[in-house]
Amino acid sequence: MPEPQGEKITYERGQLRVPDHPIIPYIEGDGIGPDLWRATSYAVNQAVAKAYGGQRQIVWQEVLAGEKAFKATGEWLPAHTLEALKMYRVGLKGPLTTPIGGGIRSLNVTIRQALDLYACVRPVRYIPGVPSPMRHPEKVDMIIFRENTEDVYAGIEWAANSEPARQLIDFLNNHLGTRIDPSAGIGIKPITRFGSERLIRRAIRYAIDHGRRSVTMMHKGNIMKFTEGAFRDYGYALAEREFPEQVISETALYDRYDGRLPEGKILLKDRIADITFQQVLLRPTEFDVIACPNLNGDYLSDALAAQVGGVGMAPGSNISDEIAVFEATHGTAPKYANLDKVNPSSLMLSAVMMLDHLGWSEASALLLTAMEQTIGARVVTYDLARQMDGAKEVKTSQFAEAMVERM
Ligand code: NAP
């Protein structure tokens, strides 16, 4: 494949250096992916052109994954795709199909693990006008940092009655005193200090850099003491060691500050997963940055997205210290493939995050404002239109055009 015209994004002394014509690989995605990609790339290119008068431009480079890759190369995730994401450091990705119960492993999980994209970052913020089941969705302004490489998502599991499952159960029952039914399927949930610390560190740094007031560690440590409970303990120890000036724990808040958070400090607290699901609904203003292990984070991301209009409106990114892949939160919605029907906002808001990551804040602001104005004018795709009075329902491509008209 010939090298595209453009330059690589690099890292210099821990800082991202972004040229005026950065090469950014993209994965179109399966199902609704191509419709979303067309709308999103159009709106992003227009926002960049308008913000910088042609001085800056993204040089998109398509890389293959999923069904398109399989048709073209016989592989679901060609090595070249992973190499390109590694080399160019920033990527945009559409949704990819994962069969349930068998077949290939999730490509999304494979990409995250192969590139060690250890944090899945999902901001959840309300855009005025979007239909929401909440009475006060404007109170929701949270950002989830979900650990991305460990937990039951590590993919270490064996089918019921398979030889490895039988051997493992034998070992556990005979040597470690467990009483597991020999016919069980079995999975392993690793959670390490290293994995927990780098995720929680990132969440705390984000809170410091963005003037947030609290970081909540959400876990199920009352039941899974040595995995999820350890996640919480590692977090408190890390904050004490690395952020003693900026962060105070909830215990210190009441012992030393009479329950009132001093100006400029960040509160580090922890909540058990089940009650968190209730409290984010009933008292959303008590949550700001949330750090959690992998599975909890997966559930919470979609539940919170529902509060602000559903997965069609929820952006996300998967990041390591040097690589960032931005992606829609929803899946491939195959029944809507190629109908030019679905909502491109999730991928577009992911592109807003991507532009912020590049430091191209003028373009990201233009894109976000155009979306807010378009939705504010009740020009929306089917998913929002069916919940709104007086909406004008438009196709995916028309939504992008309506945004560009407002830039
Ligand atoms: P899904 O593709 O997210 O679709 C579920 C429903 O969500 C759709 O039927 C639709 O609701 C709504 N929806 C999703 N995207 C939308 C959009 N852009 N605009 C408007 N509505 C949207 O979830 P799924 O059916 O569980 O999964 C399908 C495939 O996607 C599976 O193979 C799964 O593994 C994969 N997946 C991939 C990713 C990823 O690549 N990151 C994430 C999740 C799932 P209505 O039917 O009500 O209109």
Tab-separated table of C-alpha atoms in Angstrom, residues 7-298:
chain	number	residue	atom	x	y	z
A	7	GLU	CA	3.028	13.191	8.222
A	8	LYS	CA	3.113	10.976	11.255
A	9	ILE	CA	2.006	12.150	14.659
A	10	THR	CA	4.928	11.671	17.037
A	11	TYR	CA	5.702	11.775	20.733
A	12	GLU	CA	8.424	14.092	21.928
A	13	ARG	CA	9.334	14.261	25.605
A	14	GLY	CA	6.006	12.758	26.551
A	15	GLN	CA	4.064	15.280	24.434
A	16	LEU	CA	2.036	14.563	21.328
A	17	ARG	CA	3.417	16.446	18.306
A	18	VAL	CA	0.764	16.875	15.652
A	19	PRO	CA	1.760	18.064	12.161
A	20	ASP	CA	-0.644	20.161	10.063
A	21	HIS	CA	-1.389	17.157	7.819
A	22	PRO	CA	-1.440	14.190	10.219
A	23	ILE	CA	-2.047	10.713	8.809
A	24	ILE	CA	-4.913	9.163	10.739
A	25	PRO	CA	-5.895	5.553	10.072
A	26	TYR	CA	-9.577	4.679	10.209
A	27	ILE	CA	-11.547	1.451	10.343
A	28	GLU	CA	-14.857	1.871	8.581
A	29	GLY	CA	-16.539	-0.887	10.573
A	30	ASP	CA	-19.252	-3.450	9.815
A	31	GLY	CA	-23.022	-3.022	9.501
A	32	ILE	CA	-23.854	0.652	9.903
A	33	GLY	CA	-20.109	1.496	9.955
A	34	PRO	CA	-19.840	2.751	6.335
A	35	ASP	CA	-22.855	5.083	6.713
A	36	LEU	CA	-21.410	6.489	9.927
A	37	TRP	CA	-17.948	6.873	8.470
A	38	ARG	CA	-19.183	8.815	5.409
A	39	ALA	CA	-21.173	11.251	7.555
A	40	THR	CA	-18.483	11.644	10.198
A	41	SER	CA	-15.508	12.113	7.886
A	42	TYR	CA	-17.480	14.687	5.882
A	43	ALA	CA	-18.399	16.725	8.977
A	44	VAL	CA	-14.904	16.431	10.504
A	45	ASN	CA	-13.155	17.466	7.283
A	46	GLN	CA	-15.460	20.468	6.952
A	47	ALA	CA	-14.931	21.502	10.570
A	48	VAL	CA	-11.141	21.296	10.188
A	49	ALA	CA	-11.207	23.208	6.890
A	50	LYS	CA	-13.407	25.946	8.330
A	51	ALA	CA	-11.460	26.211	11.587
A	52	TYR	CA	-8.020	26.478	9.966
A	53	GLY	CA	-8.766	27.945	6.521
A	54	GLY	CA	-7.162	25.001	4.755
A	55	GLN	CA	-3.884	25.202	6.694
A	56	ARG	CA	-4.606	21.949	8.491
A	57	GLN	CA	-6.105	18.797	7.071
A	58	ILE	CA	-6.424	15.196	8.216
A	59	VAL	CA	-4.975	12.672	5.770
A	60	TRP	CA	-7.244	9.686	6.396
A	61	GLN	CA	-5.799	6.268	5.696
A	62	GLU	CA	-8.189	3.338	5.563
A	63	VAL	CA	-7.080	0.206	7.412
A	64	LEU	CA	-9.119	-2.956	7.362
A	65	ALA	CA	-10.774	-4.954	10.123
A	66	GLY	CA	-13.896	-7.078	10.408
A	67	GLU	CA	-15.961	-8.304	7.486
A	68	LYS	CA	-14.354	-5.963	4.951
A	69	ALA	CA	-10.902	-7.204	5.952
A	70	PHE	CA	-12.004	-10.824	5.785
A	71	LYS	CA	-13.392	-10.389	2.267
A	72	ALA	CA	-10.256	-8.623	1.044
A	73	THR	CA	-7.529	-10.591	2.834
A	74	GLY	CA	-9.025	-13.701	4.454
A	75	GLU	CA	-8.127	-12.271	7.862
A	76	TRP	CA	-10.446	-10.514	10.309
A	77	LEU	CA	-7.720	-8.310	11.719
A	78	PRO	CA	-4.678	-8.039	9.439
A	79	ALA	CA	-1.351	-7.321	11.155
A	80	HIS	CA	-0.998	-4.204	8.977
A	81	THR	CA	-4.008	-2.637	10.720
A	82	LEU	CA	-2.477	-3.003	14.156
A	83	GLU	CA	0.884	-1.770	12.851
A	84	ALA	CA	-0.727	1.323	11.316
A	85	LEU	CA	-2.572	2.204	14.530
A	86	LYS	CA	0.691	1.756	16.431
A	87	MET	CA	2.733	3.796	13.963
A	88	TYR	CA	0.299	6.703	13.500
A	89	ARG	CA	-0.752	6.806	17.173
A	90	VAL	CA	-4.282	8.117	16.654
A	91	GLY	CA	-7.124	6.268	14.929
A	92	LEU	CA	-10.886	6.394	14.402
A	93	LYS	CA	-12.830	3.162	14.432
A	94	GLY	CA	-16.350	2.110	13.463
A	95	PRO	CA	-18.157	-0.796	15.152
A	96	LEU	CA	-17.150	-4.389	14.416
A	97	THR	CA	-19.292	-7.534	14.575
A	98	THR	CA	-18.599	-10.121	17.266
A	99	PRO	CA	-20.385	-13.468	17.101
A	100	ILE	CA	-21.874	-14.594	20.434
A	101	GLY	CA	-20.870	-17.913	21.987
A	102	GLY	CA	-18.348	-19.063	19.372
A	103	GLY	CA	-16.433	-18.154	16.218
A	104	ILE	CA	-13.821	-15.386	16.279
A	105	ARG	CA	-12.906	-13.537	19.466
A	106	SER	CA	-14.075	-9.945	19.743
A	107	LEU	CA	-11.950	-7.839	17.397
A	108	ASN	CA	-12.550	-4.843	19.636
A	109	VAL	CA	-11.099	-6.676	22.608
A	110	THR	CA	-8.229	-7.991	20.471
A	111	ILE	CA	-7.328	-4.476	19.273
A	112	ARG	CA	-7.401	-3.140	22.831
A	113	GLN	CA	-5.213	-5.952	24.098
A	114	ALA	CA	-2.767	-6.036	21.177
A	115	LEU	CA	-2.090	-2.300	21.463
A	116	ASP	CA	-2.368	-2.319	25.251
A	117	LEU	CA	-5.059	0.384	25.101
A	118	TYR	CA	-5.572	0.082	28.806
A	119	ALA	CA	-8.122	2.823	29.425
A	120	CYS	CA	-11.524	3.077	27.817
A	121	VAL	CA	-12.596	6.672	28.318
A	122	ARG	CA	-16.266	7.528	27.878
A	123	PRO	CA	-17.586	10.995	28.630
A	124	VAL	CA	-21.315	11.171	29.326
A	125	ARG	CA	-22.710	14.661	28.911
A	126	TYR	CA	-26.112	15.919	27.938
A	127	ILE	CA	-26.732	17.762	24.693
A	128	PRO	CA	-29.781	20.022	25.129
A	129	GLY	CA	-32.792	18.877	23.144
A	130	VAL	CA	-31.917	15.172	23.127
A	131	PRO	CA	-34.814	13.107	24.505
A	132	SER	CA	-33.902	11.518	27.828
A	133	PRO	CA	-35.743	9.384	30.399
A	134	MET	CA	-34.332	11.658	33.134
A	135	ARG	CA	-36.164	14.676	34.499
A	136	HIS	CA	-32.879	16.569	34.727
A	137	PRO	CA	-30.466	15.051	32.230
A	138	GLU	CA	-28.490	18.301	32.247
A	139	LYS	CA	-27.194	17.238	35.673
A	140	VAL	CA	-25.328	14.328	34.089
A	141	ASP	CA	-21.718	15.215	33.361
A	142	MET	CA	-19.488	12.238	34.073
A	143	ILE	CA	-16.507	10.606	32.479
A	144	ILE	CA	-15.884	6.892	32.851
A	145	PHE	CA	-12.362	5.417	32.884
A	146	ARG	CA	-12.852	1.707	32.363
A	147	GLU	CA	-9.905	-0.672	32.683
A	148	ASN	CA	-9.576	-2.341	29.327
A	149	THR	CA	-7.126	-5.229	29.465
A	150	GLU	CA	-7.845	-7.314	32.574
A	151	ASP	CA	-10.795	-8.770	34.469
A	152	VAL	CA	-13.020	-11.420	32.884
A	153	TYR	CA	-12.353	-9.667	29.561
A	154	ALA	CA	-8.844	-11.141	29.531
A	155	GLY	CA	-10.621	-13.968	27.682
A	156	ILE	CA	-9.228	-16.753	29.883
A	157	GLU	CA	-12.051	-19.264	29.907
A	158	TRP	CA	-12.763	-22.866	29.034
A	159	ALA	CA	-15.964	-24.518	27.908
A	160	ALA	CA	-17.858	-26.900	30.192
A	161	ASN	CA	-16.543	-30.491	30.033
A	162	SER	CA	-13.481	-29.494	28.001
A	163	GLU	CA	-10.185	-31.065	29.019
A	164	PRO	CA	-8.634	-27.789	30.315
A	165	ALA	CA	-11.783	-27.017	32.346
A	166	ARG	CA	-11.735	-30.508	33.862
A	167	GLN	CA	-8.015	-30.282	34.684
A	168	LEU	CA	-8.363	-26.874	36.284
A	169	ILE	CA	-11.397	-27.891	38.340
A	170	ASP	CA	-9.558	-31.042	39.446
A	171	PHE	CA	-6.601	-28.967	40.573
A	172	LEU	CA	-8.740	-26.453	42.430
A	173	ASN	CA	-10.857	-29.097	44.131
A	174	ASN	CA	-7.921	-31.346	45.028
A	175	HIS	CA	-5.325	-28.763	46.024
A	176	LEU	CA	-7.129	-25.607	47.010
A	177	GLY	CA	-10.182	-26.952	48.754
A	178	THR	CA	-12.834	-25.661	46.368
A	179	ARG	CA	-15.991	-27.635	45.545
A	180	ILE	CA	-16.636	-26.741	41.934
A	181	ASP	CA	-18.996	-28.949	39.969
A	182	PRO	CA	-16.798	-30.852	37.465
A	183	SER	CA	-19.244	-30.061	34.671
A	184	ALA	CA	-18.786	-26.284	35.010
A	185	GLY	CA	-17.471	-23.968	32.344
A	186	ILE	CA	-14.780	-21.870	33.927
A	187	GLY	CA	-13.325	-18.370	33.531
A	188	ILE	CA	-10.542	-16.457	35.241
A	189	LYS	CA	-10.638	-12.875	36.477
A	190	PRO	CA	-7.139	-11.398	36.802
A	191	ILE	CA	-6.769	-7.902	38.265
A	192	THR	CA	-3.270	-6.590	38.958
A	193	ARG	CA	-1.819	-3.705	40.905
A	194	PHE	CA	-0.087	-2.493	37.739
A	195	GLY	CA	-3.293	-2.545	35.671
A	196	SER	CA	-5.383	-0.907	38.384
A	197	GLU	CA	-2.832	1.781	39.167
A	198	ARG	CA	-2.253	2.979	35.636
A	199	LEU	CA	-6.008	3.261	35.052
A	200	ILE	CA	-6.721	5.073	38.315
A	201	ARG	CA	-3.658	7.302	37.847
A	202	ARG	CA	-4.997	8.337	34.465
A	203	ALA	CA	-8.435	9.098	35.919
A	204	ILE	CA	-6.930	11.211	38.710
A	205	ARG	CA	-4.673	13.078	36.270
A	206	TYR	CA	-7.692	13.786	34.088
A	207	ALA	CA	-9.574	15.149	37.094
A	208	ILE	CA	-6.640	17.405	37.991
A	209	ASP	CA	-6.108	18.655	34.419
A	210	HIS	CA	-9.794	19.348	33.821
A	211	GLY	CA	-10.748	20.906	37.135
A	212	ARG	CA	-13.024	18.014	38.132
A	213	ARG	CA	-14.066	17.651	41.778
A	214	SER	CA	-14.140	13.917	42.417
A	215	VAL	CA	-12.967	10.504	41.293
A	216	THR	CA	-15.174	7.552	42.282
A	217	MET	CA	-13.757	4.038	42.159
A	218	MET	CA	-16.674	1.752	41.376
A	219	HIS	CA	-16.148	-1.907	42.249
A	220	LYS	CA	-17.713	-5.066	43.605
A	221	GLY	CA	-15.050	-5.545	46.259
A	222	ASN	CA	-17.480	-6.695	48.929
A	223	ILE	CA	-17.890	-9.954	46.989
A	224	MET	CA	-14.701	-10.169	44.912
A	225	LYS	CA	-12.293	-9.045	47.587
A	226	PHE	CA	-8.966	-9.902	45.993
A	227	THR	CA	-9.767	-8.591	42.528
A	228	GLU	CA	-12.283	-5.740	42.713
A	229	GLY	CA	-11.543	-5.020	46.378
A	230	ALA	CA	-7.844	-4.895	45.582
A	231	PHE	CA	-8.578	-2.464	42.722
A	232	ARG	CA	-10.007	-0.049	45.276
A	233	ASP	CA	-7.152	-0.530	47.767
A	234	TYR	CA	-4.530	0.013	45.070
A	235	GLY	CA	-6.304	3.239	44.127
A	236	TYR	CA	-6.268	4.728	47.621
A	237	ALA	CA	-2.614	3.755	48.128
A	238	LEU	CA	-1.661	5.262	44.768
A	239	ALA	CA	-3.415	8.557	45.533
A	240	GLU	CA	-1.663	8.819	48.877
A	241	ARG	CA	1.716	8.113	47.311
A	242	GLU	CA	1.522	10.068	44.072
A	243	PHE	CA	-1.058	12.814	44.624
A	244	PRO	CA	-0.867	13.733	48.319
A	245	GLU	CA	-1.267	17.452	47.609
A	246	GLN	CA	-4.161	17.234	45.161
A	247	VAL	CA	-6.320	14.320	46.325
A	248	ILE	CA	-8.081	13.616	49.616
A	249	SER	CA	-10.003	10.496	50.539
A	250	GLU	CA	-13.564	10.526	51.843
A	251	THR	CA	-12.299	9.483	55.290
A	252	ALA	CA	-9.949	12.468	55.384
A	253	LEU	CA	-12.751	14.706	54.137
A	254	TYR	CA	-14.811	14.027	57.266
A	255	ASP	CA	-11.906	13.597	59.715
A	256	ARG	CA	-10.033	16.727	58.710
A	257	TYR	CA	-12.298	18.989	56.660
A	258	ASP	CA	-15.685	18.565	58.293
A	259	GLY	CA	-17.143	17.061	55.105
A	260	ARG	CA	-16.434	20.158	53.007
A	261	LEU	CA	-14.077	19.691	50.079
A	262	PRO	CA	-11.426	22.432	50.089
A	263	GLU	CA	-11.140	24.494	46.895
A	264	GLY	CA	-8.701	22.981	44.388
A	265	LYS	CA	-8.739	19.491	45.949
A	266	ILE	CA	-10.131	16.354	44.385
A	267	LEU	CA	-12.145	13.874	46.409
A	268	LEU	CA	-11.269	10.197	45.911
A	269	LYS	CA	-14.084	7.909	47.011
A	270	ASP	CA	-15.305	4.408	46.271
A	271	ARG	CA	-18.753	2.964	45.760
A	272	ILE	CA	-19.970	-0.600	45.341
A	273	ALA	CA	-21.203	-1.263	41.822
A	274	ASP	CA	-24.858	-2.074	42.561
A	275	ILE	CA	-25.536	1.042	44.601
A	276	THR	CA	-23.620	3.115	42.064
A	277	PHE	CA	-26.162	2.176	39.414
A	278	GLN	CA	-28.892	3.585	41.668
A	279	GLN	CA	-27.021	6.701	42.723
A	280	VAL	CA	-25.962	7.786	39.236
A	281	LEU	CA	-29.696	7.933	38.480
A	282	LEU	CA	-30.939	9.524	41.687
A	283	ARG	CA	-28.002	11.804	42.529
A	284	PRO	CA	-26.018	12.319	39.313
A	285	THR	CA	-24.289	15.476	40.548
A	286	GLU	CA	-22.365	13.389	43.096
A	287	PHE	CA	-20.459	11.699	40.274
A	288	ASP	CA	-17.785	13.254	38.161
A	289	VAL	CA	-14.851	11.047	37.084
A	290	ILE	CA	-15.535	7.315	37.588
A	291	ALA	CA	-12.769	4.679	37.481
A	292	CYS	CA	-13.727	1.012	37.320
A	293	PRO	CA	-12.633	-2.487	36.367
A	294	ASN	CA	-13.506	-3.780	32.941
A	295	LEU	CA	-16.876	-5.517	33.261
A	296	ASN	CA	-18.431	-2.939	35.594
A	297	GLY	CA	-17.264	-0.224	33.241
A	298	ASP	CA	-18.885	-1.926	30.285
